[in-house]
Coordinates of C-alpha atoms in Angstrom, one line a residue:
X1 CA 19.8 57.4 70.4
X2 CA 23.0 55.9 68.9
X3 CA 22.1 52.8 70.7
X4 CA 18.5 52.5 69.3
X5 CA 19.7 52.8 65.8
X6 CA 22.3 49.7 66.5
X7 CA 19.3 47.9 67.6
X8 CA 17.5 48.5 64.4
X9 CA 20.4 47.6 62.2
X10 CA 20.8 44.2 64.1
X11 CA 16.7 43.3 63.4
X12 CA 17.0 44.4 60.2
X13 CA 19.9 42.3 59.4
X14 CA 18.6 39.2 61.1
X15 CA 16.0 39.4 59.0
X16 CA 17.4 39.4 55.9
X17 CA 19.4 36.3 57.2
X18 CA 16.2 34.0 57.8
X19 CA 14.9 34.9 54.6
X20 CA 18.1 33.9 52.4
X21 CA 17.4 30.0 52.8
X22 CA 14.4 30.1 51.3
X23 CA 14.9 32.2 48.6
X24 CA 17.9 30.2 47.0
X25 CA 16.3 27.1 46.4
X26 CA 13.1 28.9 44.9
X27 CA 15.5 30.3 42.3
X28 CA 17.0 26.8 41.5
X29 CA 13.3 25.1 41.6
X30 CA 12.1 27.0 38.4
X31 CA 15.7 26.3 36.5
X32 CA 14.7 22.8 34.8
X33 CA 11.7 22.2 32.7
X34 CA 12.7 18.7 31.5
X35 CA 10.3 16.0 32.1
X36 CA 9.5 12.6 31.3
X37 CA 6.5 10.8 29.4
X38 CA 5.3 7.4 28.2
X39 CA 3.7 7.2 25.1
X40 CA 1.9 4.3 23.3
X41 CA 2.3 3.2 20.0
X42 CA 0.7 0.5 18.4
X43 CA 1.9 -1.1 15.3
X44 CA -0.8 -2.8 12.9
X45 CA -0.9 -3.5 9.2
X46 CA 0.3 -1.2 8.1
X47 CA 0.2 1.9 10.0
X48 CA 1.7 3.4 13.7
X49 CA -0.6 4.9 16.2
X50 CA 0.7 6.9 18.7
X51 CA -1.3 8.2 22.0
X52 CA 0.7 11.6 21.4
X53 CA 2.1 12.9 18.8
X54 CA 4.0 15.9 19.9
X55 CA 6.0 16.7 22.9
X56 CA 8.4 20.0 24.5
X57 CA 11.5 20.5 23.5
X58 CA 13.7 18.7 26.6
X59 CA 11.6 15.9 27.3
X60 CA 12.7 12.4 27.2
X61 CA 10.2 10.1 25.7
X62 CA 9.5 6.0 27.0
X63 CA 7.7 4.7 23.8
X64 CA 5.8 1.5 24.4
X65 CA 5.5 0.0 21.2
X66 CA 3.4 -2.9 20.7
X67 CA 2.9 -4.9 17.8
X68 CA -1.3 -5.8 17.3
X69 CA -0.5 -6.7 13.7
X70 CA 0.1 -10.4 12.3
X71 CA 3.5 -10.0 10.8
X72 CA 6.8 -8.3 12.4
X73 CA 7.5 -4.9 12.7
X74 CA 9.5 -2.5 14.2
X75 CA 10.1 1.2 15.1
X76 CA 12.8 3.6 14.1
X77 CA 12.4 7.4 15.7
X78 CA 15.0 9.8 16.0
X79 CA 18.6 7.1 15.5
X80 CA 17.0 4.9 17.4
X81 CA 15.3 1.9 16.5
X82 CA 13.5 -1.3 18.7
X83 CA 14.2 -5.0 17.8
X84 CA 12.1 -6.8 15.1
X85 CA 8.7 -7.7 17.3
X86 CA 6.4 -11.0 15.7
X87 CA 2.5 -10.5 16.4
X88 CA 1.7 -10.0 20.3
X89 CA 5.4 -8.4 21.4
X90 CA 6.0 -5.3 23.2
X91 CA 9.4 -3.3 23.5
X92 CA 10.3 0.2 25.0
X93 CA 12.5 2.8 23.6
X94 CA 14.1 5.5 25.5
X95 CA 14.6 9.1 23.3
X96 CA 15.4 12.4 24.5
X97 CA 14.5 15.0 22.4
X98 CA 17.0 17.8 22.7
X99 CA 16.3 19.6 19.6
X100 CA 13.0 21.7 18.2
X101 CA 11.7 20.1 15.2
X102 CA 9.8 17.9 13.2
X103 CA 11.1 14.0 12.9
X104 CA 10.1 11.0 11.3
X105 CA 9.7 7.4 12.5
X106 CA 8.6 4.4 10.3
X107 CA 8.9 0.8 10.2
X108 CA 12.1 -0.3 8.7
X109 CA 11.3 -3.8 7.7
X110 CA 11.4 -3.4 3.6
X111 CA 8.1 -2.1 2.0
X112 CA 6.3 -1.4 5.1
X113 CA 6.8 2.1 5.1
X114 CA 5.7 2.2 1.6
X115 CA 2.9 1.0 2.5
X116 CA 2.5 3.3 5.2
X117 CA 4.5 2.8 8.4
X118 CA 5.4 6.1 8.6
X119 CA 4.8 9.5 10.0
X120 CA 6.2 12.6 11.5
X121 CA 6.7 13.5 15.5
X122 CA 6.5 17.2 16.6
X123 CA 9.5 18.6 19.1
X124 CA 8.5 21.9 20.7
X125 CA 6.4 22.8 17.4
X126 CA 2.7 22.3 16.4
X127 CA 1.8 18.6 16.5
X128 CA 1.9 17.5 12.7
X129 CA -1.6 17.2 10.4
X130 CA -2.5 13.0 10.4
X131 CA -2.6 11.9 6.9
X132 CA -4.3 8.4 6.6
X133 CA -4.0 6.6 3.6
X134 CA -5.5 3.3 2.6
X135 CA -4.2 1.0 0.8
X136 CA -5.7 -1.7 -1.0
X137 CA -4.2 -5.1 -1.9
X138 CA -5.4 -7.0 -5.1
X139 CA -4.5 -11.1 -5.0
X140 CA -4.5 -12.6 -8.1
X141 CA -5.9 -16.4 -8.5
X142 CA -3.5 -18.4 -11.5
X143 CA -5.7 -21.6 -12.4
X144 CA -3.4 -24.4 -14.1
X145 CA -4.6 -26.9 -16.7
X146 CA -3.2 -29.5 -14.6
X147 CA -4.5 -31.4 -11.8
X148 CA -2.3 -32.1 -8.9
X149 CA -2.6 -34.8 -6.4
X150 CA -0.9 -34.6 -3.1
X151 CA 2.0 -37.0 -3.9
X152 CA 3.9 -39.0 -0.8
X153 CA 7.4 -37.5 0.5
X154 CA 10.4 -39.2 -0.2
X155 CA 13.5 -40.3 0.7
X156 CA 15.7 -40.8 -2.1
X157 CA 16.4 -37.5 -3.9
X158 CA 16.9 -37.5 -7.7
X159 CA 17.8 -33.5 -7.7
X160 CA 18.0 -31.0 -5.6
X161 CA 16.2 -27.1 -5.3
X162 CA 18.1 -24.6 -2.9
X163 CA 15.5 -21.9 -2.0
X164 CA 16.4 -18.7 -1.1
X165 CA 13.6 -16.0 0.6
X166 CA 14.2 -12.6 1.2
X167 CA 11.7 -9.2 1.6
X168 CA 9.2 -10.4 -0.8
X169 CA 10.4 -13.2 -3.1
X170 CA 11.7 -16.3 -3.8
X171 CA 15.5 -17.3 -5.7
X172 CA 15.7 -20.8 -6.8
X173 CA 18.8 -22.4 -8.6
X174 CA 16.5 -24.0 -10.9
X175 CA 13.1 -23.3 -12.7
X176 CA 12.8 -26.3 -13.9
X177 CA 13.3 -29.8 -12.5
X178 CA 12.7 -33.8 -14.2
X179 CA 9.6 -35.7 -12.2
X180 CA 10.6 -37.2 -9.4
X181 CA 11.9 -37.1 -5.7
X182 CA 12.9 -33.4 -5.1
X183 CA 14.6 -32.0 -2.0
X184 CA 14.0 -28.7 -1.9
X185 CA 16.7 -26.8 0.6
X186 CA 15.6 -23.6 2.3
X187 CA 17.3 -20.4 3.5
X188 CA 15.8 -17.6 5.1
X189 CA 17.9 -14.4 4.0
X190 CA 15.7 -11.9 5.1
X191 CA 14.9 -9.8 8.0
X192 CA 11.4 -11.5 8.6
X193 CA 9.7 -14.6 9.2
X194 CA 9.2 -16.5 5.9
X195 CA 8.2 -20.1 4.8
X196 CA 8.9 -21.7 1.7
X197 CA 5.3 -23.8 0.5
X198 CA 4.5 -25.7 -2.1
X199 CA 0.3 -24.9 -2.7
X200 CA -1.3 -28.1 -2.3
X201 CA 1.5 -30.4 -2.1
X202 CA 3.6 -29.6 1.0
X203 CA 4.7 -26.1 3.4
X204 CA 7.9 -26.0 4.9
X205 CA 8.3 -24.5 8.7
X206 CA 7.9 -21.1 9.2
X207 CA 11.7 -19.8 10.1
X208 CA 13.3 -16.8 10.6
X209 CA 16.2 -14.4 9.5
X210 CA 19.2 -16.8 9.2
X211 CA 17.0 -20.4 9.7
X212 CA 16.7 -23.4 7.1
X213 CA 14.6 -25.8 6.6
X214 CA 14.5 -28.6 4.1
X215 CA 12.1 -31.3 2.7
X216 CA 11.7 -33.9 -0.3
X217 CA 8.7 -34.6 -2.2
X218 CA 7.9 -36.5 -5.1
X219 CA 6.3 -34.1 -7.9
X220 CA 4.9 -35.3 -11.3
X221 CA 5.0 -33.5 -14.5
X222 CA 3.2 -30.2 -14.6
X223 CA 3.4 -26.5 -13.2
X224 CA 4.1 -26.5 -9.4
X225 CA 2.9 -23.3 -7.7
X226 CA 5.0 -21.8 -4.4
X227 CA 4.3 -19.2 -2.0
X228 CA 5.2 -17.8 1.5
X229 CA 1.9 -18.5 3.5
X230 CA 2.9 -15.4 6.2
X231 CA -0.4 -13.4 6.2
X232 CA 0.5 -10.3 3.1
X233 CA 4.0 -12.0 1.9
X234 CA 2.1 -13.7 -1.0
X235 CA 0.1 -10.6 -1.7
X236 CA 3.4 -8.7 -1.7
X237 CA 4.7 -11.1 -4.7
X238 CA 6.2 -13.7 -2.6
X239 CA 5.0 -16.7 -4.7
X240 CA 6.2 -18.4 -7.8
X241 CA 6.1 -21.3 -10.4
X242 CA 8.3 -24.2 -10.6
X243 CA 8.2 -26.4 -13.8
X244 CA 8.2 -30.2 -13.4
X245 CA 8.7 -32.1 -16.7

């Protein structure tokens, strides 16, 4: 008898042996719910859409970002934030979200989130209520009393314009300047792509943050208007008037 009950001691033990193996690593399967996603987002004027807008608390996030608009823009979420991108670029941007929340992103370029490059991003909470706005741009025609023929360029400089552009307007040393050969120098000390043009008479390179350019023309008496020709910049007030007398 006492040998039947060692017998039944050694299966039941056996047993318990063979199961073991497979019932730590079931326990340490269920331990991690951290997961990684892609999600789009597409930049335009001016506005973000993203393919998701809410995601569990844990999970890291690649964004795809990619700008479909005609200016540059970028994309700030959570600290982080993707290099400036000119019509047609892409970038990614790697974010884990640790924390339960609601967070904003926008574009940081100055006055596009005014304008609407902004909205919230839900971490482990309800996905946030889409707002659209629209926004409508007015341009405003100035018609001069004077008429302006396209005059030659020129290579001997009588005075001398430095041109500064920044996020949306135009500095200039001087507001007014004598008829004659003008060299206008140009400085790009924004964070965007501007250009420094003279309507009707002559339009400097496009250039970006940091860039100059520079050329001389030979204006007659009369108001000079200027603008940035970058699709919105002039619509955003980057245009002027220069007086020639």
């Amino acid at each position: 008898m006492q040998h039947l009950r060692l017998t039944f001691a050694v299966l039941v033990l056996g047993a318990a042996g063979a199961a073991a193996p497979f019932a730590i690593p079931a326990i340490g399967a269920g331990s991690s719910s951290s997961k990684t996603i892609t999600i789009r987002v597409t930049a335009t004027e001016f506005k973000f859409t993203l393919s998701k807008r809410s995601v569990p608390k844990g999970t890291t996030v690649i964004f795809k970002i990619t700008n479909k608009g005609k200016i540059e823009h970028d994309f700030k979420i959570n600290g982080k934030k993707t290099r400036l991108l000119g019509a047609g670029q892409s970038a990614t941007l790697k974010v884990v979200f640790t924390r339960k929340g609601k967070l904003g992103f926008l574009c940081t370029v100055a006055g596009h989130a005014r304008l609407g490059m902004k909205g919230t991003f839900g971490v482990g909470v309800t996905p946030p209520r889409v707002t659209t706005t629209q926004t409508t741009t007015t341009t405003q025609t100035t018609t001069t009393g004077t008429t302006t023929t396209t005059p030659a360029t020129c290579t001997s400089p009588t005075t001398t314009v430095s041109v500064s552009m920044v996020e949306y307007r135009f500095v200039l040393d001087k507001q007014s300047v004598p008829a004659g050969c003008i060299q206008f120098n140009i400085k790009n000390d924004g964070q965007v792509q501007h250009n420094f043009a003279l309507s009707g008479i002559k339009a400097g390179n496009i250039i970006g943050p940091g860039a100059t350019d520079s050329f001389a023309v030979q204006l007659t008496a009369g108001a000079k208007n200027y603008t940035c020709d970058v699709p919105f910049h002039d619509g955003f007030g980057m245009n002027g008037q220069l007086t020639v007398t």
